[in-house]
PDB file of N, CA and C in Angstrom:
ATOM      1  N   ARG A   1     114.444 137.320 105.887  1.00 81.00           N
ATOM      2  CA  ARG A   1     113.902 135.998 105.722  1.00 81.00           C
ATOM      3  C   ARG A   1     112.541 136.045 106.399  1.00 81.00           C
ATOM      4  N   GLN A   2     111.915 136.585 107.673  1.00 82.00           N
ATOM      5  CA  GLN A   2     110.805 136.138 107.927  1.00 82.00           C
ATOM      6  C   GLN A   2     110.156 137.290 106.860  1.00 82.00           C
ATOM      7  N   ILE A   3     110.325 138.379 106.463  1.00 86.00           N
ATOM      8  CA  ILE A   3     109.506 139.246 105.597  1.00 86.00           C
ATOM      9  C   ILE A   3     109.410 138.455 103.971  1.00 86.00           C
ATOM     10  N   ALA A   4     110.355 137.861 103.832  1.00 86.00           N
ATOM     11  CA  ALA A   4     110.502 136.864 102.160  1.00 86.00           C
ATOM     12  C   ALA A   4     109.650 135.365 102.913  1.00 86.00           C
ATOM     13  N   ASP A   5     109.178 134.825 103.752  1.00 82.00           N
ATOM     14  CA  ASP A   5     108.275 133.956 103.562  1.00 82.00           C
ATOM     15  C   ASP A   5     106.882 134.593 103.713  1.00 82.00           C
ATOM     16  N   MET A   6     106.632 135.809 104.558  1.00 87.00           N
ATOM     17  CA  MET A   6     104.908 136.130 104.623  1.00 87.00           C
ATOM     18  C   MET A   6     105.036 136.743 103.304  1.00 87.00           C
ATOM     19  N   LEU A   7     105.606 137.385 102.198  1.00 90.00           N
ATOM     20  CA  LEU A   7     104.979 137.318 100.866  1.00 90.00           C
ATOM     21  C   LEU A   7     105.025 136.067  99.864  1.00 90.00           C
ATOM     22  N   ALA A   8     105.659 134.961 100.189  1.00 87.00           N
ATOM     23  CA  ALA A   8     105.751 133.994  99.816  1.00 87.00           C
ATOM     24  C   ALA A   8     104.200 132.967 100.079  1.00 87.00           C
ATOM     25  N   ALA A   9     103.579 133.082 101.402  1.00 90.00           N
ATOM     26  CA  ALA A   9     102.865 132.874 101.609  1.00 90.00           C
ATOM     27  C   ALA A   9     101.535 133.448 101.076  1.00 90.00           C
ATOM     28  N   VAL A  10     101.396 135.171 101.089  1.00 91.00           N
ATOM     29  CA  VAL A  10     100.714 135.585 100.605  1.00 91.00           C
ATOM     30  C   VAL A  10     100.398 135.500  99.346  1.00 91.00           C
ATOM     31  N   GLY A  11     101.797 135.093  98.430  1.00 91.00           N
ATOM     32  CA  GLY A  11     101.373 135.033  97.346  1.00 91.00           C
ATOM     33  C   GLY A  11     100.860 134.454  96.488  1.00 91.00           C
ATOM     34  N   GLU A  12     100.079 132.931  96.951  1.00 93.00           N
ATOM     35  CA  GLU A  12      99.307 132.517  96.372  1.00 93.00           C
ATOM     36  C   GLU A  12      97.524 132.550  96.712  1.00 93.00           C
ATOM     37  N   PRO A  13      96.790 132.379  95.107  1.00 94.00           N
ATOM     38  CA  PRO A  13      95.792 132.773  95.695  1.00 94.00           C
ATOM     39  C   PRO A  13      94.139 132.313  96.363  1.00 94.00           C
ATOM     40  N   THR A  14      94.957 130.921  96.960  1.00 95.00           N
ATOM     41  CA  THR A  14      93.760 130.387  97.604  1.00 95.00           C
ATOM     42  C   THR A  14      94.298 131.229  99.113  1.00 95.00           C
ATOM     43  N   ARG A  15      95.795 131.647  99.546  1.00 95.00           N
ATOM     44  CA  ARG A  15      95.631 131.827 100.405  1.00 95.00           C
ATOM     45  C   ARG A  15      95.300 133.708 100.723  1.00 95.00           C
ATOM     46  N   MET A  16      95.373 134.336  99.496  1.00 95.00           N
ATOM     47  CA  MET A  16      94.800 135.606  99.572  1.00 95.00           C
ATOM     48  C   MET A  16      93.174 135.747  99.929  1.00 95.00           C
ATOM     49  N   ARG A  17      92.638 134.868  99.256  1.00 96.00           N
ATOM     50  CA  ARG A  17      91.240 134.797  99.733  1.00 96.00           C
ATOM     51  C   ARG A  17      91.027 134.250 101.169  1.00 96.00           C
ATOM     52  N   ILE A  18      91.803 133.723 101.524  1.00 96.00           N
ATOM     53  CA  ILE A  18      91.447 133.204 103.062  1.00 96.00           C
ATOM     54  C   ILE A  18      92.065 134.758 104.315  1.00 96.00           C
ATOM     55  N   LEU A  19      93.055 135.098 103.923  1.00 96.00           N
ATOM     56  CA  LEU A  19      93.251 136.291 104.548  1.00 96.00           C
ATOM     57  C   LEU A  19      92.215 137.800 104.354  1.00 96.00           C
ATOM     58  N   ALA A  20      91.424 137.732 103.033  1.00 95.00           N
ATOM     59  CA  ALA A  20      90.588 138.500 102.486  1.00 95.00           C
ATOM     60  C   ALA A  20      89.324 138.235 103.524  1.00 95.00           C
ATOM     61  N   ARG A  21      88.813 136.725 103.859  1.00 96.00           N
ATOM     62  CA  ARG A  21      87.691 136.493 104.479  1.00 96.00           C
ATOM     63  C   ARG A  21      88.119 136.999 105.777  1.00 96.00           C
ATOM     64  N   LEU A  22      89.446 136.839 106.468  1.00 97.00           N
ATOM     65  CA  LEU A  22      89.679 136.673 107.756  1.00 97.00           C
ATOM     66  C   LEU A  22      89.519 138.127 108.234  1.00 97.00           C
ATOM     67  N   THR A  23      89.738 139.397 107.372  1.00 95.00           N
ATOM     68  CA  THR A  23      89.689 140.647 107.236  1.00 95.00           C
ATOM     69  C   THR A  23      88.332 141.203 108.328  1.00 95.00           C
ATOM     70  N   GLY A  24      87.101 140.017 107.854  1.00 95.00           N
ATOM     71  CA  GLY A  24      86.221 140.419 108.310  1.00 95.00           C
ATOM     72  C   GLY A  24      85.760 139.808 110.150  1.00 95.00           C
ATOM     73  N   GLY A  25      86.899 139.163 110.357  1.00 96.00           N
ATOM     74  CA  GLY A  25      86.885 138.748 111.795  1.00 96.00           C
ATOM     75  C   GLY A  25      87.415 137.106 111.759  1.00 96.00           C
ATOM     76  N   PRO A  26      87.711 136.682 112.991  1.00 97.00           N
ATOM     77  CA  PRO A  26      87.978 135.307 112.739  1.00 97.00           C
ATOM     78  C   PRO A  26      86.762 134.340 112.194  1.00 97.00           C
ATOM     79  N   ALA A  27      87.464 133.005 112.189  1.00 97.00           N
ATOM     80  CA  ALA A  27      86.353 131.990 111.951  1.00 97.00           C
ATOM     81  C   ALA A  27      86.999 130.549 111.561  1.00 97.00           C
ATOM     82  N   HIS A  28      86.370 129.594 112.588  1.00 94.00           N
ATOM     83  CA  HIS A  28      86.990 128.060 112.459  1.00 94.00           C
ATOM     84  C   HIS A  28      87.363 127.472 110.728  1.00 94.00           C
ATOM     85  N   VAL A  29      88.348 126.712 110.822  1.00 93.00           N
ATOM     86  CA  VAL A  29      88.908 126.164 109.504  1.00 93.00           C
ATOM     87  C   VAL A  29      87.457 125.642 108.489  1.00 93.00           C
ATOM     88  N   GLY A  30      86.220 124.667 108.851  1.00 93.00           N
ATOM     89  CA  GLY A  30      85.271 124.219 108.494  1.00 93.00           C
ATOM     90  C   GLY A  30      84.683 125.468 107.786  1.00 93.00           C
ATOM     91  N   LEU A  31      83.884 126.650 108.677  1.00 94.00           N
ATOM     92  CA  LEU A  31      83.919 128.168 107.948  1.00 94.00           C
ATOM     93  C   LEU A  31      84.537 128.312 106.925  1.00 94.00           C
ATOM     94  N   LEU A  32      86.112 128.369 106.919  1.00 96.00           N
ATOM     95  CA  LEU A  32      86.863 128.864 106.167  1.00 96.00           C
ATOM     96  C   LEU A  32      86.677 128.215 104.487  1.00 96.00           C
ATOM     97  N   ALA A  33      86.803 126.848 105.057  1.00 95.00           N
ATOM     98  CA  ALA A  33      87.070 126.179 103.715  1.00 95.00           C
ATOM     99  C   ALA A  33      85.647 125.976 102.949  1.00 95.00           C
ATOM    100  N   GLU A  34      84.602 126.511 103.369  1.00 95.00           N
ATOM    101  CA  GLU A  34      83.205 126.383 103.102  1.00 95.00           C
ATOM    102  C   GLU A  34      83.273 127.702 102.411  1.00 95.00           C
ATOM    103  N   THR A  35      83.664 128.978 102.847  1.00 93.00           N
ATOM    104  CA  THR A  35      83.431 129.912 102.279  1.00 93.00           C
ATOM    105  C   THR A  35      84.772 130.292 101.189  1.00 93.00           C
ATOM    106  N   VAL A  36      85.663 129.687 101.312  1.00 93.00           N
ATOM    107  CA  VAL A  36      86.697 129.944 100.281  1.00 93.00           C
ATOM    108  C   VAL A  36      86.571 128.754  98.615  1.00 93.00           C
ATOM    109  N   GLY A  37      86.068 127.844  99.442  1.00 94.00           N
ATOM    110  CA  GLY A  37      85.144 126.477  98.565  1.00 94.00           C
ATOM    111  C   GLY A  37      86.905 125.681  98.364  1.00 94.00           C
ATOM    112  N   VAL A  38      86.928 125.371  99.327  1.00 94.00           N
ATOM    113  CA  VAL A  38      88.275 124.550  99.334  1.00 94.00           C
ATOM    114  C   VAL A  38      88.178 123.348 100.099  1.00 94.00           C
ATOM    115  N   PRO A  39      88.517 122.391  99.758  1.00 95.00           N
ATOM    116  CA  PRO A  39      88.681 120.727 100.485  1.00 95.00           C
ATOM    117  C   PRO A  39      89.260 121.396 102.005  1.00 95.00           C
ATOM    118  N   MET A  40      88.346 120.575 103.101  1.00 91.00           N
ATOM    119  CA  MET A  40      89.042 121.139 104.531  1.00 91.00           C
ATOM    120  C   MET A  40      90.506 120.767 104.726  1.00 91.00           C
ATOM    121  N   VAL A  41      90.812 119.519 103.888  1.00 91.00           N
ATOM    122  CA  VAL A  41      92.180 118.826 103.816  1.00 91.00           C
ATOM    123  C   VAL A  41      93.642 120.267 103.499  1.00 91.00           C
ATOM    124  N   ASN A  42      92.655 120.343 101.998  1.00 94.00           N
ATOM    125  CA  ASN A  42      93.752 121.567 101.236  1.00 94.00           C
ATOM    126  C   ASN A  42      93.458 123.011 102.736  1.00 94.00           C
ATOM    127  N   MET A  43      92.654 123.333 103.471  1.00 95.00           N
ATOM    128  CA  MET A  43      92.281 124.317 103.972  1.00 95.00           C
ATOM    129  C   MET A  43      93.262 124.394 104.879  1.00 95.00           C
ATOM    130  N   SER A  44      93.540 123.571 105.881  1.00 92.00           N
ATOM    131  CA  SER A  44      94.340 123.359 106.696  1.00 92.00           C
ATOM    132  C   SER A  44      95.645 123.392 106.529  1.00 92.00           C
ATOM    133  N   HIS A  45      96.321 122.802 105.288  1.00 94.00           N
ATOM    134  CA  HIS A  45      97.467 123.510 104.744  1.00 94.00           C
ATOM    135  C   HIS A  45      97.978 124.859 104.313  1.00 94.00           C
ATOM    136  N   HIS A  46      96.923 125.415 103.808  1.00 95.00           N
ATOM    137  CA  HIS A  46      97.374 126.712 103.798  1.00 95.00           C
ATOM    138  C   HIS A  46      97.234 127.534 104.914  1.00 95.00           C
ATOM    139  N   LEU A  47      96.314 127.142 105.758  1.00 96.00           N
ATOM    140  CA  LEU A  47      96.503 127.783 107.028  1.00 96.00           C
ATOM    141  C   LEU A  47      97.760 127.535 107.819  1.00 96.00           C
ATOM    142  N   GLY A  48      98.092 126.526 107.682  1.00 94.00           N
ATOM    143  CA  GLY A  48      99.489 126.478 108.305  1.00 94.00           C
ATOM    144  C   GLY A  48     100.547 126.866 107.730  1.00 94.00           C
ATOM    145  N   VAL A  49     100.717 127.162 106.285  1.00 94.00           N
ATOM    146  CA  VAL A  49     101.614 128.370 105.728  1.00 94.00           C
ATOM    147  C   VAL A  49     101.033 129.277 106.199  1.00 94.00           C
ATOM    148  N   LEU A  50     100.184 129.829 106.273  1.00 95.00           N
ATOM    149  CA  LEU A  50      99.983 131.172 106.749  1.00 95.00           C
ATOM    150  C   LEU A  50     100.397 131.365 108.230  1.00 95.00           C
ATOM    151  N   ARG A  51     100.108 130.574 109.410  1.00 94.00           N
ATOM    152  CA  ARG A  51     100.415 130.570 110.518  1.00 94.00           C
ATOM    153  C   ARG A  51     102.091 130.602 110.564  1.00 94.00           C
ATOM    154  N   GLN A  52     102.689 129.649 110.137  1.00 92.00           N
ATOM    155  CA  GLN A  52     104.570 129.576 109.881  1.00 92.00           C
ATOM    156  C   GLN A  52     104.909 130.793 109.419  1.00 92.00           C
ATOM    157  N   ALA A  53     104.114 131.514 108.869  1.00 93.00           N
ATOM    158  CA  ALA A  53     104.745 132.711 108.110  1.00 93.00           C
ATOM    159  C   ALA A  53     104.381 133.917 108.868  1.00 93.00           C
ATOM    160  N   GLY A  54     103.636 133.529 110.277  1.00 92.00           N
ATOM    161  CA  GLY A  54     103.603 134.241 111.236  1.00 92.00           C
ATOM    162  C   GLY A  54     102.187 136.110 111.114  1.00 92.00           C
ATOM    163  N   LEU A  55     101.406 135.087 110.222  1.00 94.00           N
ATOM    164  CA  LEU A  55     100.280 135.928 109.341  1.00 94.00           C
ATOM    165  C   LEU A  55      99.036 135.709 110.526  1.00 94.00           C
ATOM    166  N   LEU A  56      98.880 134.801 110.884  1.00 96.00           N
ATOM    167  CA  LEU A  56      97.536 134.169 111.492  1.00 96.00           C
ATOM    168  C   LEU A  56      97.759 133.481 113.093  1.00 96.00           C
ATOM    169  N   ASP A  57      96.868 133.862 114.102  1.00 95.00           N
ATOM    170  CA  ASP A  57      96.927 133.105 115.372  1.00 95.00           C
ATOM    171  C   ASP A  57      95.909 132.056 115.220  1.00 95.00           C
ATOM    172  N   ASP A  58      96.101 131.577 116.264  1.00 94.00           N
ATOM    173  CA  ASP A  58      94.851 129.851 116.602  1.00 94.00           C
ATOM    174  C   ASP A  58      94.427 130.188 117.926  1.00 94.00           C
ATOM    175  N   ALA A  59      93.461 129.800 117.862  1.00 94.00           N
ATOM    176  CA  ALA A  59      92.620 129.447 119.436  1.00 94.00           C
ATOM    177  C   ALA A  59      92.109 128.324 119.238  1.00 94.00           C
ATOM    178  N   LYS A  60      91.888 127.533 120.180  1.00 93.00           N
ATOM    179  CA  LYS A  60      91.075 126.242 120.335  1.00 93.00           C
ATOM    180  C   LYS A  60      89.423 126.995 120.646  1.00 93.00           C
ATOM    181  N   ASP A  61      88.335 126.471 120.438  1.00 89.00           N
ATOM    182  CA  ASP A  61      86.925 126.574 120.630  1.00 89.00           C
ATOM    183  C   ASP A  61      86.390 125.473 120.409  1.00 89.00           C
ATOM    184  N   GLY A  62      86.481 124.809 121.716  1.00 91.00           N
ATOM    185  CA  GLY A  62      85.919 123.096 121.920  1.00 91.00           C
ATOM    186  C   GLY A  62      86.865 122.287 120.941  1.00 91.00           C
ATOM    187  N   ARG A  63      85.636 121.604 120.130  1.00 91.00           N
ATOM    188  CA  ARG A  63      86.790 120.736 119.098  1.00 91.00           C
ATOM    189  C   ARG A  63      87.115 121.516 118.296  1.00 91.00           C
ATOM    190  N   ARG A  64      86.778 122.974 117.661  1.00 91.00           N
ATOM    191  CA  ARG A  64      87.089 123.630 116.245  1.00 91.00           C
ATOM    192  C   ARG A  64      88.479 124.349 117.021  1.00 91.00           C
ATOM    193  N   VAL A  65      88.995 124.658 115.641  1.00 92.00           N
ATOM    194  CA  VAL A  65      90.404 125.789 115.620  1.00 92.00           C
ATOM    195  C   VAL A  65      90.016 127.081 115.233  1.00 92.00           C
ATOM    196  N   VAL A  66      90.133 128.029 116.138  1.00 96.00           N
ATOM    197  CA  VAL A  66      89.626 129.702 115.418  1.00 96.00           C
ATOM    198  C   VAL A  66      90.763 130.274 114.508  1.00 96.00           C
ATOM    199  N   TYR A  67      90.691 130.911 113.314  1.00 97.00           N
ATOM    200  CA  TYR A  67      91.935 131.739 112.814  1.00 97.00           C
ATOM    201  C   TYR A  67      91.498 132.801 113.041  1.00 97.00           C
ATOM    202  N   ALA A  68      92.367 133.674 113.247  1.00 97.00           N
ATOM    203  CA  ALA A  68      92.481 135.187 113.071  1.00 97.00           C
ATOM    204  C   ALA A  68      93.563 135.954 112.740  1.00 97.00           C
ATOM    205  N   LEU A  69      93.547 137.079 112.107  1.00 96.00           N
ATOM    206  CA  LEU A  69      94.802 137.956 111.565  1.00 96.00           C
ATOM    207  C   LEU A  69      95.418 138.022 112.849  1.00 96.00           C
ATOM    208  N   ARG A  70      96.653 138.058 112.586  1.00 94.00           N
ATOM    209  CA  ARG A  70      97.530 138.607 113.690  1.00 94.00           C
ATOM    210  C   ARG A  70      97.670 140.234 113.808  1.00 94.00           C
ATOM    211  N   ALA A  71      97.401 140.895 115.018  1.00 86.00           N
ATOM    212  CA  ALA A  71      97.194 142.081 115.298  1.00 86.00           C
ATOM    213  C   ALA A  71      98.459 143.042 114.694  1.00 86.00           C
ATOM    214  N   ASP A  72      99.527 142.496 115.311  1.00 80.00           N
ATOM    215  CA  ASP A  72     100.373 143.184 114.575  1.00 80.00           C
ATOM    216  C   ASP A  72     101.052 142.968 112.794  1.00 80.00           C
TER     217      ASP A  72
END
């Protein structure tokens, strides 16, 4: 089931662009939204899907949330 969830998460084009951007290093939500070209509310949804699928780690940096690809 975990692999199916990961594949479903990655199979959406916007989420593929997010993952491609994060291969360059961690980024906060606002930067990701700007880079990928989607509204912040949509970006938060996509990041939540990727996080729930076990593909991302997130950490607070002041008022921002920074996302990074999981090492494993």
